[in-house]
Amino acid sequence: NAGVMQNPRHLVRRRGQEARLRCSPMKGHSHVYWYRQLPEEGLKFMVYLQKENIIDESGMPKERFSAEFPKEGPSILRIQQVVRGDSAAYFCASSPPPKTGDSVVQNEQFFGPGTRLTVL
Amino acid sequence: KNQVEQSPQSLIILEGKNCTLQCNYTVSPFSNLRWYKQDTGRGPVSLTIMTFSENTKSNGRYTATLDADTKQSSLHITASQLSDSASYICVVSWIANSGYALNFGKGTSLLVTP
């Protein structure tokens, strides 16, 4: 059972370009989370998705950022018109559906290796 | 202000020695607390997860403790190895009305030297 896959591992973009980051969850996992880690900072929650649904996007910047988790295929984090401040490591995590009676925050999350975005 | 504070920020120890990392949190109401290990250039890997009713949990040479009254947790590493060099992150979740609620500390950077 492969772990969480992210690609590309490294992405370089010039200011104004678009960045697309992909995340394939572990087999059987229907919950996906995206996090951003700035240099010398802790991980910050961005968005929580289930298949075809955005459950919580309270951590997403209001503009330029969007995320999706389609019925088929990987989850995509899309950043339009990138700026230098978007340079960071972006991590995806996945978890299985919570057990009956549990909330999703009790689920263990499995992280991918991250995509390091550099904006020139 | 971050609701999860970790100390020390960084730590250097000799191989074979023990060490203890601290985590204080102000998150409430509390659901669970996790410790993750993050190697440089990698994603975090879960070490332990504890609910408010658990005081201690072990995973090999890693032992986590939790005092929900004082809102403190510690991660004790026994007989350190060079491969323990990494960032150790404390993560606290709380019970939210809806959606998702995890709060990450900035981590303690541990270096184990020969």
mmCIF file of C-alpha atoms in Angstrom:
data_model
loop_
_atom_site.group_PDB
_atom_site.id
_atom_site.type_symbol
_atom_site.label_atom_id
_atom_site.label_comp_id
_atom_site.label_asym_id
_atom_site.label_seq_id
_atom_site.Cartn_x
_atom_site.Cartn_y
_atom_site.Cartn_z
ATOM 1 C CA ASN A 1 0.000 0.000 0.000
ATOM 2 C CA ALA A 2 1.773 3.102 -1.234
ATOM 3 C CA GLY A 3 1.824 6.118 1.029
ATOM 4 C CA VAL A 4 0.519 9.557 0.195
ATOM 5 C CA MET A 5 2.002 10.698 -3.108
ATOM 6 C CA GLN A 6 2.677 14.279 -4.036
ATOM 7 C CA ASN A 7 4.001 15.679 -7.264
ATOM 8 C CA PRO A 8 5.953 17.456 -8.318
ATOM 9 C CA ARG A 9 8.402 17.354 -5.407
ATOM 10 C CA HIS A 10 9.913 20.647 -6.499
ATOM 11 C CA LEU A 11 8.247 23.351 -8.563
ATOM 12 C CA VAL A 12 9.725 26.608 -9.776
ATOM 13 C CA ARG A 13 7.478 29.354 -11.099
ATOM 14 C CA ARG A 14 7.942 32.973 -12.086
ATOM 15 C CA ARG A 15 5.758 35.639 -10.588
ATOM 16 C CA GLY A 16 2.358 35.708 -12.260
ATOM 17 C CA GLN A 17 2.380 32.073 -13.374
ATOM 18 C CA GLU A 18 0.101 29.346 -12.107
ATOM 19 C CA ALA A 19 1.163 26.491 -9.847
ATOM 20 C CA ARG A 20 -0.651 23.164 -9.690
ATOM 21 C CA LEU A 21 0.188 20.758 -6.886
ATOM 22 C CA ARG A 22 -1.117 17.200 -6.897
ATOM 23 C CA CYS A 23 -1.851 14.813 -4.083
ATOM 24 C CA SER A 24 -2.867 11.157 -4.322
ATOM 25 C CA PRO A 25 -4.139 9.896 -0.949
ATOM 26 C CA MET A 26 -3.457 6.462 0.441
ATOM 27 C CA LYS A 27 -5.695 3.707 -0.849
ATOM 28 C CA GLY A 28 -8.979 3.691 1.011
ATOM 29 C CA HIS A 29 -8.574 7.244 2.302
ATOM 30 C CA SER A 30 -11.369 9.607 1.370
ATOM 31 C CA HIS A 31 -10.237 12.648 3.370
ATOM 32 C CA VAL A 32 -7.510 14.995 2.156
ATOM 33 C CA TYR A 33 -5.923 17.961 3.918
ATOM 34 C CA TRP A 34 -3.548 20.591 2.583
ATOM 35 C CA TYR A 35 -1.006 22.437 4.725
ATOM 36 C CA ARG A 36 1.560 25.131 4.031
ATOM 37 C CA GLN A 37 4.885 25.409 5.809
ATOM 38 C CA LEU A 38 6.784 28.660 5.490
ATOM 39 C CA PRO A 39 10.503 28.714 6.340
ATOM 40 C CA GLU A 40 11.065 28.584 10.122
ATOM 41 C CA GLU A 41 7.310 28.261 10.703
ATOM 42 C CA GLY A 42 4.978 25.459 11.742
ATOM 43 C CA LEU A 43 2.522 23.849 9.385
ATOM 44 C CA LYS A 44 -0.627 25.868 8.798
ATOM 45 C CA PHE A 45 -3.903 24.254 7.841
ATOM 46 C CA MET A 46 -5.295 25.392 4.498
ATOM 47 C CA VAL A 47 -8.191 23.189 3.436
ATOM 48 C CA TYR A 48 -9.947 19.919 4.204
ATOM 49 C CA LEU A 49 -11.688 18.017 1.420
ATOM 50 C CA GLN A 50 -13.619 14.871 0.858
ATOM 51 C CA LYS A 51 -14.418 13.471 -2.551
ATOM 52 C CA GLU A 52 -16.132 16.245 -4.569
ATOM 53 C CA ASN A 53 -16.650 18.344 -1.437
ATOM 54 C CA ILE A 54 -14.778 21.129 0.331
ATOM 55 C CA ILE A 55 -15.474 20.601 4.028
ATOM 56 C CA ASP A 56 -13.397 23.382 5.568
ATOM 57 C CA GLU A 57 -11.406 26.011 3.682
ATOM 58 C CA SER A 58 -10.967 28.412 6.574
ATOM 59 C CA GLY A 59 -7.177 28.364 6.152
ATOM 60 C CA MET A 60 -7.145 29.206 2.460
ATOM 61 C CA PRO A 61 -6.203 32.719 1.338
ATOM 62 C CA LYS A 62 -9.283 34.417 -0.068
ATOM 63 C CA GLU A 63 -7.782 35.076 -3.488
ATOM 64 C CA ARG A 64 -5.701 33.107 -5.994
ATOM 65 C CA PHE A 65 -5.891 29.787 -4.091
ATOM 66 C CA SER A 66 -8.315 26.961 -4.831
ATOM 67 C CA ALA A 67 -8.487 23.243 -4.145
ATOM 68 C CA GLU A 68 -10.456 20.315 -5.435
ATOM 69 C CA PHE A 69 -10.725 16.582 -4.849
ATOM 70 C CA PRO A 70 -12.640 15.109 -7.805
ATOM 71 C CA LYS A 71 -14.424 11.803 -7.874
ATOM 72 C CA GLU A 72 -11.598 10.366 -9.929
ATOM 73 C CA GLY A 73 -7.964 11.399 -9.769
ATOM 74 C CA PRO A 74 -5.776 13.263 -7.317
ATOM 75 C CA SER A 75 -6.547 16.288 -5.217
ATOM 76 C CA ILE A 76 -5.263 19.516 -6.763
ATOM 77 C CA LEU A 77 -4.123 22.667 -4.994
ATOM 78 C CA ARG A 78 -4.029 25.496 -7.495
ATOM 79 C CA ILE A 79 -2.318 28.836 -6.995
ATOM 80 C CA GLN A 80 -2.956 31.473 -9.630
ATOM 81 C CA GLN A 81 -0.680 34.441 -10.331
ATOM 82 C CA VAL A 82 1.948 33.305 -7.848
ATOM 83 C CA VAL A 83 3.924 35.846 -5.841
ATOM 84 C CA ARG A 84 7.236 35.446 -3.994
ATOM 85 C CA GLY A 85 5.394 35.089 -0.693
ATOM 86 C CA ASP A 86 3.834 31.850 -1.964
ATOM 87 C CA SER A 87 7.249 30.161 -1.816
ATOM 88 C CA ALA A 88 6.851 27.409 0.759
ATOM 89 C CA ALA A 89 6.537 23.683 1.252
ATOM 90 C CA TYR A 90 3.016 22.428 0.654
ATOM 91 C CA PHE A 91 2.066 19.177 2.363
ATOM 92 C CA CYS A 92 -0.890 16.975 1.722
ATOM 93 C CA ALA A 93 -2.215 14.480 4.254
ATOM 94 C CA SER A 94 -4.930 11.853 4.017
ATOM 95 C CA SER A 95 -7.001 9.878 6.465
ATOM 96 C CA PRO A 96 -9.648 7.175 6.292
ATOM 97 C CA PRO A 97 -13.269 7.955 7.163
ATOM 98 C CA PRO A 98 -13.664 8.312 10.953
ATOM 99 C CA LYS A 99 -15.002 5.365 12.920
ATOM 100 C CA THR A 100 -18.617 5.517 13.980
ATOM 101 C CA GLY A 101 -18.940 7.977 16.841
ATOM 102 C CA ASP A 102 -15.549 9.577 16.228
ATOM 103 C CA SER A 103 -15.004 13.015 14.797
ATOM 104 C CA VAL A 104 -12.591 13.585 11.974
ATOM 105 C CA VAL A 105 -10.086 15.321 14.241
ATOM 106 C CA GLN A 106 -9.554 12.011 16.035
ATOM 107 C CA ASN A 107 -8.338 10.382 12.824
ATOM 108 C CA GLU A 108 -4.663 9.811 12.267
ATOM 109 C CA GLN A 109 -3.334 11.661 9.240
ATOM 110 C CA PHE A 110 -0.626 10.371 6.943
ATOM 111 C CA PHE A 111 1.497 12.999 5.267
ATOM 112 C CA GLY A 112 3.034 13.074 1.830
ATOM 113 C CA PRO A 113 6.634 14.184 1.177
ATOM 114 C CA GLY A 114 5.569 17.687 0.209
ATOM 115 C CA THR A 115 5.988 19.952 -2.812
ATOM 116 C CA ARG A 116 8.520 22.725 -2.481
ATOM 117 C CA LEU A 117 7.366 25.732 -4.455
ATOM 118 C CA THR A 118 9.862 28.424 -5.333
ATOM 119 C CA VAL A 119 8.637 31.619 -6.945
ATOM 120 C CA LEU A 120 11.319 33.608 -8.739
ATOM 121 C CA LYS B 1 -0.646 34.161 19.025
ATOM 122 C CA ASN B 2 0.007 30.490 18.426
ATOM 123 C CA GLN B 3 -2.056 28.281 20.692
ATOM 124 C CA VAL B 4 0.667 25.613 20.786
ATOM 125 C CA GLU B 5 4.095 26.560 22.126
ATOM 126 C CA GLN B 6 7.073 24.215 22.046
ATOM 127 C CA SER B 7 10.373 24.357 23.864
ATOM 128 C CA PRO B 8 13.219 24.351 23.446
ATOM 129 C CA GLN B 9 13.332 25.716 19.916
ATOM 130 C CA SER B 10 16.421 23.624 19.236
ATOM 131 C CA LEU B 11 18.455 21.058 21.121
ATOM 132 C CA ILE B 12 21.800 19.311 20.628
ATOM 133 C CA ILE B 13 22.564 16.092 22.501
ATOM 134 C CA LEU B 14 25.143 13.337 22.339
ATOM 135 C CA GLU B 15 24.241 9.976 20.881
ATOM 136 C CA GLY B 16 22.980 7.618 23.572
ATOM 137 C CA LYS B 17 21.672 10.361 25.865
ATOM 138 C CA ASN B 18 18.031 10.971 26.767
ATOM 139 C CA CYS B 19 16.113 14.171 26.171
ATOM 140 C CA THR B 20 12.693 15.666 26.846
ATOM 141 C CA LEU B 21 10.796 18.070 24.627
ATOM 142 C CA GLN B 22 7.980 20.252 25.940
ATOM 143 C CA CYS B 23 4.650 21.386 24.545
ATOM 144 C CA ASN B 24 2.235 23.847 26.183
ATOM 145 C CA TYR B 25 -1.135 24.600 24.678
ATOM 146 C CA THR B 26 -4.091 26.871 25.309
ATOM 147 C CA VAL B 27 -6.524 25.119 22.953
ATOM 148 C CA SER B 28 -9.919 24.387 24.481
ATOM 149 C CA PRO B 29 -12.021 22.257 24.506
ATOM 150 C CA PHE B 30 -9.310 19.740 23.883
ATOM 151 C CA SER B 31 -9.770 16.623 21.737
ATOM 152 C CA ASN B 32 -6.379 15.019 21.245
ATOM 153 C CA LEU B 33 -2.662 15.726 21.117
ATOM 154 C CA ARG B 34 -0.181 14.268 18.685
ATOM 155 C CA TRP B 35 3.563 14.243 18.313
ATOM 156 C CA TYR B 36 5.074 14.061 14.856
ATOM 157 C CA LYS B 37 8.650 13.591 13.676
ATOM 158 C CA GLN B 38 9.655 15.504 10.559
ATOM 159 C CA ASP B 39 12.938 14.721 8.874
ATOM 160 C CA THR B 40 14.479 17.471 6.757
ATOM 161 C CA GLY B 41 12.794 17.575 3.376
ATOM 162 C CA ARG B 42 10.131 15.056 4.334
ATOM 163 C CA GLY B 43 6.540 15.081 5.507
ATOM 164 C CA PRO B 44 5.702 14.612 9.212
ATOM 165 C CA VAL B 45 5.341 11.072 10.530
ATOM 166 C CA SER B 46 3.080 10.316 13.488
ATOM 167 C CA LEU B 47 4.744 9.113 16.686
ATOM 168 C CA THR B 48 1.909 9.164 19.230
ATOM 169 C CA ILE B 49 -1.665 10.342 19.575
ATOM 170 C CA MET B 50 -3.359 10.802 22.954
ATOM 171 C CA THR B 51 -6.874 11.736 23.984
ATOM 172 C CA PHE B 52 -7.553 13.853 27.064
ATOM 173 C CA SER B 53 -8.067 10.735 29.194
ATOM 174 C CA GLU B 54 -4.614 9.303 28.468
ATOM 175 C CA ASN B 55 -1.593 10.298 30.552
ATOM 176 C CA THR B 56 1.151 8.488 28.691
ATOM 177 C CA LYS B 57 1.775 6.624 25.483
ATOM 178 C CA SER B 58 4.901 4.936 24.213
ATOM 179 C CA ASN B 59 6.205 4.101 20.765
ATOM 180 C CA GLY B 60 9.541 2.331 21.050
ATOM 181 C CA ARG B 61 12.082 4.762 22.474
ATOM 182 C CA TYR B 62 9.555 7.612 22.350
ATOM 183 C CA THR B 63 7.272 8.233 25.338
ATOM 184 C CA ALA B 64 4.713 11.022 25.358
ATOM 185 C CA THR B 65 3.003 12.308 28.493
ATOM 186 C CA LEU B 66 -0.034 14.518 28.801
ATOM 187 C CA ASP B 67 -1.373 16.605 31.687
ATOM 188 C CA ALA B 68 -4.725 17.919 30.512
ATOM 189 C CA ASP B 69 -5.162 19.962 33.701
ATOM 190 C CA THR B 70 -2.034 22.038 33.163
ATOM 191 C CA LYS B 71 -2.275 21.722 29.368
ATOM 192 C CA GLN B 72 1.236 20.394 29.042
ATOM 193 C CA SER B 73 2.745 17.504 27.148
ATOM 194 C CA SER B 74 6.243 16.161 26.866
ATOM 195 C CA LEU B 75 8.029 13.810 24.510
ATOM 196 C CA HIS B 76 10.852 11.804 26.049
ATOM 197 C CA ILE B 77 13.415 10.165 23.800
ATOM 198 C CA THR B 78 15.487 7.410 25.362
ATOM 199 C CA ALA B 79 18.960 6.329 24.251
ATOM 200 C CA SER B 80 19.041 8.743 21.338
ATOM 201 C CA GLN B 81 20.348 7.682 17.945
ATOM 202 C CA LEU B 82 21.770 9.745 15.105
ATOM 203 C CA SER B 83 18.589 9.028 13.139
ATOM 204 C CA ASP B 84 16.565 10.845 15.793
ATOM 205 C CA SER B 85 17.885 14.126 14.383
ATOM 206 C CA ALA B 86 14.734 15.816 13.107
ATOM 207 C CA SER B 87 12.070 18.346 13.985
ATOM 208 C CA TYR B 88 9.484 17.177 16.531
ATOM 209 C CA ILE B 89 6.095 18.778 16.188
ATOM 210 C CA CYS B 90 3.314 18.943 18.762
ATOM 211 C CA VAL B 91 -0.196 19.118 17.296
ATOM 212 C CA VAL B 92 -3.332 19.814 19.297
ATOM 213 C CA SER B 93 -6.868 19.352 18.053
ATOM 214 C CA TRP B 94 -10.009 20.641 19.637
ATOM 215 C CA ILE B 95 -13.687 20.043 19.372
ATOM 216 C CA ALA B 96 -15.115 22.409 16.833
ATOM 217 C CA ASN B 97 -18.743 22.954 15.978
ATOM 218 C CA SER B 98 -18.026 22.043 12.420
ATOM 219 C CA GLY B 99 -15.159 21.446 10.105
ATOM 220 C CA TYR B 100 -11.593 20.842 11.084
ATOM 221 C CA ALA B 101 -9.430 22.090 13.901
ATOM 222 C CA LEU B 102 -5.771 21.213 14.250
ATOM 223 C CA ASN B 103 -3.147 23.570 15.618
ATOM 224 C CA PHE B 104 0.555 22.913 14.977
ATOM 225 C CA GLY B 105 3.498 24.019 17.060
ATOM 226 C CA LYS B 106 6.612 25.314 15.328
ATOM 227 C CA GLY B 107 8.548 22.259 16.373
ATOM 228 C CA THR B 108 11.738 21.524 18.296
ATOM 229 C CA SER B 109 14.765 20.909 16.116
ATOM 230 C CA LEU B 110 16.821 18.054 17.610
ATOM 231 C CA LEU B 111 20.389 17.292 16.564
ATOM 232 C CA VAL B 112 22.018 14.120 17.842
ATOM 233 C CA THR B 113 25.789 14.154 17.480
ATOM 234 C CA PRO B 114 28.275 11.263 17.637
#
